[in-house]
PDB file of C-alpha atoms in Angstrom:
ATOM      1  CA  MET A 558     -11.173 -61.894-101.476  1.00  0.00           C
ATOM      2  CA  ASN A 559      -7.885 -61.132 -98.688  1.00  0.00           C
ATOM      3  CA  LYS A 560      -6.132 -58.374 -99.060  1.00  0.00           C
ATOM      4  CA  LYS A 561      -3.166 -58.642 -98.649  1.00  0.00           C
ATOM      5  CA  LEU A 562      -3.055 -61.333-101.428  1.00  0.00           C
ATOM      6  CA  THR A 563      -3.771 -58.549-103.568  1.00  0.00           C
ATOM      7  CA  ASN A 564      -1.151 -55.843-105.629  1.00  0.00           C
ATOM      8  CA  GLN A 565      -1.794 -52.682-103.800  1.00  0.00           C
ATOM      9  CA  LEU A 566      -0.757 -49.293-104.477  1.00  0.00           C
ATOM     10  CA  ILE A 567       1.154 -47.484-101.652  1.00  0.00           C
ATOM     11  CA  VAL A 568       2.759 -43.857-100.798  1.00  0.00           C
ATOM     12  CA  ILE A 569       5.094 -43.592 -98.362  1.00  0.00           C
ATOM     13  CA  THR A 570       7.054 -40.670 -97.751  1.00  0.00           C
ATOM     14  CA  GLY A 571       9.539 -40.493 -95.564  1.00  0.00           C
ATOM     15  CA  VAL A 572      11.674 -43.600 -97.729  1.00  0.00           C
ATOM     16  CA  THR A 573      15.304 -42.750 -97.725  1.00  0.00           C
ATOM     17  CA  LYS A 574      15.942 -44.215 -94.130  1.00  0.00           C
ATOM     18  CA  GLY A 575      14.610 -45.537 -91.065  1.00  0.00           C
ATOM     19  CA  LEU A 576      10.989 -47.660 -90.706  1.00  0.00           C
ATOM     20  CA  GLY A 577      10.567 -46.067 -94.322  1.00  0.00           C
ATOM     21  CA  ARG A 578      12.924 -47.948 -95.625  1.00  0.00           C
ATOM     22  CA  ALA A 579      12.722 -51.256 -93.764  1.00  0.00           C
ATOM     23  CA  MET A 580       8.408 -50.422 -94.868  1.00  0.00           C
ATOM     24  CA  LEU A 581       9.196 -50.078 -98.704  1.00  0.00           C
ATOM     25  CA  ASP A 582      11.692 -52.812 -98.916  1.00  0.00           C
ATOM     26  CA  GLN A 583       8.521 -55.510 -96.649  1.00  0.00           C
ATOM     27  CA  PHE A 584       6.381 -54.925 -99.016  1.00  0.00           C
ATOM     28  CA  ILE A 585       7.801 -55.552-102.184  1.00  0.00           C
ATOM     29  CA  ALA A 586       8.944 -58.567-100.690  1.00  0.00           C
ATOM     30  CA  LEU A 587       5.099 -59.541-100.580  1.00  0.00           C
ATOM     31  CA  GLY A 588       4.392 -58.562-104.121  1.00  0.00           C
ATOM     32  CA  HIS A 589       2.718 -54.304-103.215  1.00  0.00           C
ATOM     33  CA  THR A 590       3.623 -51.885-105.045  1.00  0.00           C
ATOM     34  CA  VAL A 591       5.398 -48.483-103.701  1.00  0.00           C
ATOM     35  CA  ILE A 592       5.905 -45.207-104.364  1.00  0.00           C
ATOM     36  CA  GLY A 593       7.231 -42.677-102.259  1.00  0.00           C
ATOM     37  CA  CYS A 594       9.190 -40.297-101.797  1.00  0.00           C
ATOM     38  CA  GLY A 595      12.494 -38.047 -99.859  1.00  0.00           C
ATOM     39  CA  ARG A 596      14.420 -35.774-100.230  1.00  0.00           C
ATOM     40  CA  SER A 597      18.216 -37.046-100.797  1.00  0.00           C
ATOM     41  CA  LYS A 598      18.900 -37.341-104.042  1.00  0.00           C
ATOM     42  CA  ALA A 599      21.110 -39.808-103.672  1.00  0.00           C
ATOM     43  CA  GLU A 600      18.892 -42.067-101.736  1.00  0.00           C
ATOM     44  CA  ILE A 601      16.048 -41.846-104.294  1.00  0.00           C
ATOM     45  CA  LYS A 602      18.657 -42.764-106.864  1.00  0.00           C
ATOM     46  CA  ASN A 603      19.925 -45.638-105.294  1.00  0.00           C
ATOM     47  CA  LEU A 604      16.095 -46.936-105.171  1.00  0.00           C
ATOM     48  CA  CYS A 605      14.864 -46.216-108.383  1.00  0.00           C
ATOM     49  CA  GLU A 606      18.102 -48.711-109.398  1.00  0.00           C
ATOM     50  CA  LEU A 607      17.446 -51.069-106.821  1.00  0.00           C
ATOM     51  CA  TYR A 608      13.664 -51.220-107.940  1.00  0.00           C
ATOM     52  CA  PRO A 609      12.986 -49.766-111.254  1.00  0.00           C
ATOM     53  CA  SER A 610       9.539 -51.087-111.372  1.00  0.00           C
ATOM     54  CA  HIS A 611       8.963 -49.124-108.157  1.00  0.00           C
ATOM     55  CA  HIS A 612       8.335 -45.324-108.067  1.00  0.00           C
ATOM     56  CA  PHE A 613      10.203 -42.968-106.197  1.00  0.00           C
ATOM     57  CA  ALA A 614      10.667 -39.347-105.890  1.00  0.00           C
ATOM     58  CA  VAL A 615      12.574 -36.630-104.335  1.00  0.00           C
ATOM     59  CA  VAL A 616      10.213 -34.287-102.319  1.00  0.00           C
ATOM     60  CA  ASP A 617      10.468 -31.877 -99.844  1.00  0.00           C
ATOM     61  CA  VAL A 618       7.096 -32.730 -97.827  1.00  0.00           C
ATOM     62  CA  THR A 619       6.451 -28.866 -96.302  1.00  0.00           C
ATOM     63  CA  GLN A 620       6.179 -27.936 -99.832  1.00  0.00           C
ATOM     64  CA  GLY A 621       2.379 -27.810-100.309  1.00  0.00           C
ATOM     65  CA  THR A 622       2.811 -27.001-104.362  1.00  0.00           C
ATOM     66  CA  GLU A 623       5.969 -30.015-104.826  1.00  0.00           C
ATOM     67  CA  VAL A 624       3.514 -32.414-102.988  1.00  0.00           C
ATOM     68  CA  GLN A 625       0.685 -32.092-104.749  1.00  0.00           C
ATOM     69  CA  GLN A 626       2.630 -31.588-108.354  1.00  0.00           C
ATOM     70  CA  TRP A 627       3.650 -34.764-106.823  1.00  0.00           C
ATOM     71  CA  ALA A 628       0.630 -36.455-106.046  1.00  0.00           C
ATOM     72  CA  ASN A 629      -0.819 -35.084-109.452  1.00  0.00           C
ATOM     73  CA  GLN A 630       1.601 -36.957-111.654  1.00  0.00           C
ATOM     74  CA  VAL A 631       0.987 -41.012-108.963  1.00  0.00           C
ATOM     75  CA  ILE A 632      -2.535 -40.469-109.408  1.00  0.00           C
ATOM     76  CA  LYS A 633      -2.605 -40.029-113.581  1.00  0.00           C
ATOM     77  CA  ASN A 634      -0.268 -42.495-114.017  1.00  0.00           C
ATOM     78  CA  LEU A 635       0.093 -45.009-111.714  1.00  0.00           C
ATOM     79  CA  GLY A 636      -3.462 -44.547-109.866  1.00  0.00           C
ATOM     80  CA  THR A 637      -5.518 -43.811-106.511  1.00  0.00           C
ATOM     81  CA  PRO A 638      -3.367 -44.923-104.235  1.00  0.00           C
ATOM     82  CA  ASP A 639      -4.965 -47.811-101.486  1.00  0.00           C
ATOM     83  CA  TYR A 640      -2.282 -47.356 -98.287  1.00  0.00           C
ATOM     84  CA  LEU A 641      -0.808 -43.497 -98.049  1.00  0.00           C
ATOM     85  CA  ILE A 642       1.523 -43.820 -94.766  1.00  0.00           C
ATOM     86  CA  ASN A 643       2.338 -41.107 -93.718  1.00  0.00           C
ATOM     87  CA  ASN A 644       5.445 -41.585 -91.778  1.00  0.00           C
ATOM     88  CA  ALA A 645       8.755 -38.916 -92.350  1.00  0.00           C
ATOM     89  CA  ALA A 646       9.797 -37.279 -89.332  1.00  0.00           C
ATOM     90  CA  ILE A 647      11.590 -35.309 -87.907  1.00  0.00           C
ATOM     91  CA  ILE A 648      12.740 -35.239 -84.069  1.00  0.00           C
ATOM     92  CA  ASN A 649      14.326 -31.874 -81.736  1.00  0.00           C
ATOM     93  CA  ARG A 650      17.983 -32.577 -80.250  1.00  0.00           C
ATOM     94  CA  THR A 651      17.583 -33.217 -77.016  1.00  0.00           C
ATOM     95  CA  ALA A 652      17.727 -29.947 -75.215  1.00  0.00           C
ATOM     96  CA  ALA A 653      14.829 -28.080 -72.806  1.00  0.00           C
ATOM     97  CA  LEU A 654      11.996 -26.474 -74.357  1.00  0.00           C
ATOM     98  CA  TRP A 655      13.602 -22.679 -73.971  1.00  0.00           C
ATOM     99  CA  ASP A 656      17.038 -23.896 -75.928  1.00  0.00           C
ATOM    100  CA  ILE A 657      15.701 -24.803 -79.345  1.00  0.00           C
ATOM    101  CA  SER A 658      15.752 -21.990 -81.278  1.00  0.00           C
ATOM    102  CA  GLU A 659      12.742 -21.196 -83.012  1.00  0.00           C
ATOM    103  CA  ALA A 660      14.091 -21.882 -86.164  1.00  0.00           C
ATOM    104  CA  GLU A 661      14.540 -25.378 -84.945  1.00  0.00           C
ATOM    105  CA  PHE A 662      11.131 -25.631 -83.622  1.00  0.00           C
ATOM    106  CA  SER A 663       9.369 -24.477 -87.115  1.00  0.00           C
ATOM    107  CA  GLN A 664      11.466 -27.260 -88.942  1.00  0.00           C
ATOM    108  CA  LEU A 665      10.186 -29.817 -87.212  1.00  0.00           C
ATOM    109  CA  ILE A 666       6.716 -28.817 -86.982  1.00  0.00           C
ATOM    110  CA  ASP A 667       7.026 -28.389 -90.525  1.00  0.00           C
ATOM    111  CA  ILE A 668       8.239 -32.374 -91.387  1.00  0.00           C
ATOM    112  CA  ASN A 669       5.865 -33.478 -88.552  1.00  0.00           C
ATOM    113  CA  ILE A 670       2.512 -31.881 -88.858  1.00  0.00           C
ATOM    114  CA  LYS A 671       2.588 -29.671 -92.146  1.00  0.00           C
ATOM    115  CA  GLY A 672       3.942 -32.328 -93.369  1.00  0.00           C
ATOM    116  CA  VAL A 673       0.702 -35.087 -93.121  1.00  0.00           C
ATOM    117  CA  ALA A 674      -1.502 -31.960 -93.965  1.00  0.00           C
ATOM    118  CA  ASN A 675       0.130 -31.115 -97.346  1.00  0.00           C
ATOM    119  CA  THR A 676       0.119 -34.906 -98.149  1.00  0.00           C
ATOM    120  CA  ILE A 677      -3.805 -35.819 -97.057  1.00  0.00           C
ATOM    121  CA  ARG A 678      -4.791 -32.449 -99.112  1.00  0.00           C
ATOM    122  CA  ALA A 679      -2.570 -33.826-101.715  1.00  0.00           C
ATOM    123  CA  PHE A 680      -3.747 -37.235-102.285  1.00  0.00           C
ATOM    124  CA  LEU A 681      -7.269 -37.378-100.464  1.00  0.00           C
ATOM    125  CA  PRO A 682      -9.499 -35.966-103.330  1.00  0.00           C
ATOM    126  CA  ALA A 683      -8.927 -39.057-105.479  1.00  0.00           C
ATOM    127  CA  MET A 684      -8.969 -41.489-102.730  1.00  0.00           C
ATOM    128  CA  LEU A 685     -13.234 -39.578-101.870  1.00  0.00           C
ATOM    129  CA  ASP A 686     -13.588 -40.145-105.778  1.00  0.00           C
ATOM    130  CA  LYS A 687     -12.603 -43.791-104.973  1.00  0.00           C
ATOM    131  CA  LYS A 688     -14.256 -44.135-102.017  1.00  0.00           C
ATOM    132  CA  ALA A 689     -11.759 -46.455-100.629  1.00  0.00           C
ATOM    133  CA  GLY A 690      -8.237 -45.799 -98.811  1.00  0.00           C
ATOM    134  CA  MET A 691      -6.537 -46.008 -95.530  1.00  0.00           C
ATOM    135  CA  ILE A 692      -3.990 -43.095 -94.773  1.00  0.00           C
ATOM    136  CA  ILE A 693      -2.209 -43.974 -91.260  1.00  0.00           C
ATOM    137  CA  ASN A 694      -0.376 -41.454 -89.659  1.00  0.00           C
ATOM    138  CA  PHE A 695       2.638 -42.512 -88.356  1.00  0.00           C
ATOM    139  CA  SER A 696       2.453 -41.314 -84.479  1.00  0.00           C
ATOM    140  CA  SER A 697       4.660 -42.482 -81.476  1.00  0.00           C
ATOM    141  CA  GLU A 698       4.769 -43.068 -78.252  1.00  0.00           C
ATOM    142  CA  TRP A 699       5.304 -39.253 -77.164  1.00  0.00           C
ATOM    143  CA  GLY A 700       2.084 -38.820 -78.830  1.00  0.00           C
ATOM    144  CA  ARG A 701      -0.003 -40.549 -75.885  1.00  0.00           C
ATOM    145  CA  SER A 702       2.630 -39.522 -73.744  1.00  0.00           C
ATOM    146  CA  THR A 703       5.651 -36.670 -72.493  1.00  0.00           C
ATOM    147  CA  SER A 704       9.550 -37.747 -71.639  1.00  0.00           C
ATOM    148  CA  PRO A 705      11.912 -34.012 -70.812  1.00  0.00           C
ATOM    149  CA  GLU A 706      13.510 -33.164 -73.578  1.00  0.00           C
ATOM    150  CA  VAL A 707      11.781 -33.960 -76.666  1.00  0.00           C
ATOM    151  CA  ALA A 708       9.441 -30.954 -75.844  1.00  0.00           C
ATOM    152  CA  PRO A 709       9.246 -29.913 -79.572  1.00  0.00           C
ATOM    153  CA  TYR A 710       8.238 -33.891 -80.986  1.00  0.00           C
ATOM    154  CA  CYS A 711       6.028 -34.849 -77.798  1.00  0.00           C
ATOM    155  CA  ALA A 712       3.677 -31.692 -79.424  1.00  0.00           C
ATOM    156  CA  SER A 713       3.921 -32.310 -82.378  1.00  0.00           C
ATOM    157  CA  LYS A 714       2.936 -36.582 -82.402  1.00  0.00           C
ATOM    158  CA  TRP A 715       0.038 -35.081 -80.260  1.00  0.00           C
ATOM    159  CA  ALA A 716      -0.988 -33.270 -82.638  1.00  0.00           C
ATOM    160  CA  ILE A 717      -0.568 -35.214 -84.867  1.00  0.00           C
ATOM    161  CA  GLU A 718      -2.994 -37.610 -82.782  1.00  0.00           C
ATOM    162  CA  GLY A 719      -5.922 -35.195 -83.066  1.00  0.00           C
ATOM    163  CA  LEU A 720      -5.640 -34.417 -86.777  1.00  0.00           C
ATOM    164  CA  SER A 721      -5.902 -38.237 -87.061  1.00  0.00           C
ATOM    165  CA  GLN A 722      -8.704 -37.804 -84.206  1.00  0.00           C
ATOM    166  CA  THR A 723     -10.732 -35.255 -86.984  1.00  0.00           C
ATOM    167  CA  LEU A 724      -9.925 -36.809 -89.880  1.00  0.00           C
ATOM    168  CA  SER A 725     -11.543 -39.439 -89.065  1.00  0.00           C
ATOM    169  CA  GLN A 726     -14.857 -37.909 -88.496  1.00  0.00           C
ATOM    170  CA  GLU A 727     -14.522 -35.500 -91.407  1.00  0.00           C
ATOM    171  CA  VAL A 728     -14.730 -38.660 -94.060  1.00  0.00           C
ATOM    172  CA  PRO A 729     -16.890 -40.947 -95.799  1.00  0.00           C
ATOM    173  CA  ALA A 730     -17.712 -44.279 -95.643  1.00  0.00           C
ATOM    174  CA  GLY A 731     -15.326 -46.429 -97.558  1.00  0.00           C
ATOM    175  CA  ILE A 732     -12.419 -44.590 -96.279  1.00  0.00           C
ATOM    176  CA  GLY A 733      -9.955 -45.096 -92.979  1.00  0.00           C
ATOM    177  CA  VAL A 734      -8.151 -42.730 -91.005  1.00  0.00           C
ATOM    178  CA  ILE A 735      -5.731 -43.706 -88.641  1.00  0.00           C
ATOM    179  CA  ALA A 736      -2.444 -42.662 -85.998  1.00  0.00           C
ATOM    180  CA  LEU A 737      -0.264 -45.735 -85.421  1.00  0.00           C
ATOM    181  CA  ASN A 738       2.118 -45.745 -82.784  1.00  0.00           C
ATOM    182  CA  PRO A 739       5.113 -48.448 -84.534  1.00  0.00           C
ATOM    183  CA  GLY A 740       6.546 -49.334 -81.121  1.00  0.00           C
ATOM    184  CA  ILE A 741      10.283 -48.735 -79.988  1.00  0.00           C
ATOM    185  CA  ILE A 742      12.797 -49.180 -82.297  1.00  0.00           C
ATOM    186  CA  ASN A 743      16.451 -49.032 -82.440  1.00  0.00           C
ATOM    187  CA  THR A 744      17.143 -46.551 -84.913  1.00  0.00           C
ATOM    188  CA  GLN A 745      18.788 -43.450 -85.763  1.00  0.00           C
ATOM    189  CA  MET A 746      16.374 -41.247 -84.169  1.00  0.00           C
ATOM    190  CA  LEU A 747      16.229 -43.329 -81.398  1.00  0.00           C
ATOM    191  CA  GLN A 748      19.853 -43.077 -81.835  1.00  0.00           C
ATOM    192  CA  SER A 749      20.102 -39.681 -80.853  1.00  0.00           C
ATOM    193  CA  CYS A 750      17.420 -39.621 -78.217  1.00  0.00           C
ATOM    194  CA  TRP A 751      18.922 -42.339 -76.132  1.00  0.00           C
ATOM    195  CA  GLY A 752      22.839 -43.535 -77.044  1.00  0.00           C
ATOM    196  CA  GLN A 753      23.217 -46.976 -76.825  1.00  0.00           C
ATOM    197  CA  GLU A 754      20.459 -47.826 -75.421  1.00  0.00           C
ATOM    198  CA  ALA A 755      18.830 -48.309 -78.208  1.00  0.00           C
ATOM    199  CA  VAL A 756      20.455 -51.911 -79.441  1.00  0.00           C
ATOM    200  CA  HIS A 757      18.262 -53.426 -76.855  1.00  0.00           C
ATOM    201  CA  TYR A 758      15.092 -52.961 -79.224  1.00  0.00           C
ATOM    202  CA  PRO A 759      13.954 -54.598 -82.756  1.00  0.00           C
ATOM    203  CA  THR A 760      15.954 -52.068 -85.842  1.00  0.00           C
ATOM    204  CA  PRO A 761      13.611 -51.363 -88.319  1.00  0.00           C
ATOM    205  CA  GLU A 762      14.083 -54.703 -89.835  1.00  0.00           C
ATOM    206  CA  GLN A 763      12.933 -56.172 -87.675  1.00  0.00           C
ATOM    207  CA  TRP A 764      10.449 -54.098 -87.356  1.00  0.00           C
ATOM    208  CA  ALA A 765       8.574 -54.594 -90.789  1.00  0.00           C
ATOM    209  CA  LYS A 766       8.287 -57.997 -90.721  1.00  0.00           C
ATOM    210  CA  ASN A 767       4.957 -57.829 -88.377  1.00  0.00           C
ATOM    211  CA  ALA A 768       4.571 -54.017 -88.855  1.00  0.00           C
ATOM    212  CA  VAL A 769       3.333 -53.703 -92.777  1.00  0.00           C
ATOM    213  CA  PRO A 770       1.387 -57.172 -91.922  1.00  0.00           C
ATOM    214  CA  PHE A 771      -0.515 -55.146 -89.615  1.00  0.00           C
ATOM    215  CA  ILE A 772      -0.376 -52.312 -91.720  1.00  0.00           C
ATOM    216  CA  LEU A 773      -2.252 -54.443 -94.431  1.00  0.00           C
ATOM    217  CA  SER A 774      -5.075 -55.253 -92.314  1.00  0.00           C
ATOM    218  CA  LEU A 775      -6.495 -52.548 -91.679  1.00  0.00           C
ATOM    219  CA  ASN A 776      -8.967 -51.220 -93.010  1.00  0.00           C
ATOM    220  CA  SER A 777     -12.313 -48.494 -93.342  1.00  0.00           C
ATOM    221  CA  GLN A 778     -13.174 -50.091 -90.024  1.00  0.00           C
ATOM    222  CA  ASN A 779     -10.821 -49.185 -88.011  1.00  0.00           C
ATOM    223  CA  ASN A 780     -11.233 -45.224 -88.404  1.00  0.00           C
ATOM    224  CA  GLY A 781     -10.892 -43.357 -86.138  1.00  0.00           C
ATOM    225  CA  GLN A 782      -8.396 -45.713 -83.972  1.00  0.00           C
ATOM    226  CA  SER A 783      -5.341 -44.588 -81.781  1.00  0.00           C
ATOM    227  CA  LEU A 784      -3.342 -48.037 -82.087  1.00  0.00           C
ATOM    228  CA  SER A 785      -0.151 -49.451 -81.631  1.00  0.00           C
ATOM    229  CA  VAL A 786       1.476 -52.085 -84.221  1.00  0.00           C
ATOM    230  CA  ASN A 787       1.967 -54.571 -82.074  1.00  0.00           C
ATOM    231  CA  ASP A 788      -1.841 -54.490 -81.023  1.00  0.00           C
TER     232      ASP A 788
END
């Protein structure tokens, strides 16, 4: 049976805005069940009211214990996710590395790298028991290239590429792990770097119409690949 035609259980981090929000809308429109988390209590409340048959929680992905408690509840009440999409991330303010404070750098690393490791640590054991599942770690154009004034962000996304490659070598057959470059999208993150130039790129909603079917086409045969939405 074509996997895209069945109801898949999809966990997405960072669902309150940007790509996360656009993906959840599109997954739901295609008939799948979404479990999402974010840091904004107000936005999570709005999502719970908008999509009462889906499941949203306030979770700080930098806090391993908090992530584990969330994962335990999800697995107990809803089951093991078919897809774990690590989307939550921030970008540094555009500045030379020596002008980025230790606190700014640490916050970015905690969310962009440690947050991914925390969700994997929490959800992967259930996938291993099921012997099935896809882990999709969002990378970036800047996970495979570099530009000035985004050194912390580049470092974090290059790390995601390495983490994904290594994890793909550790998981057994039936599990897939990939790093996914979403491409260039007109998000708040891009606007913070490129200003008005960002308007020349697709909105998250436009992007999700192509990205979500592409994600649903991925399976364990893609394990270890570094992919882009336009591949």
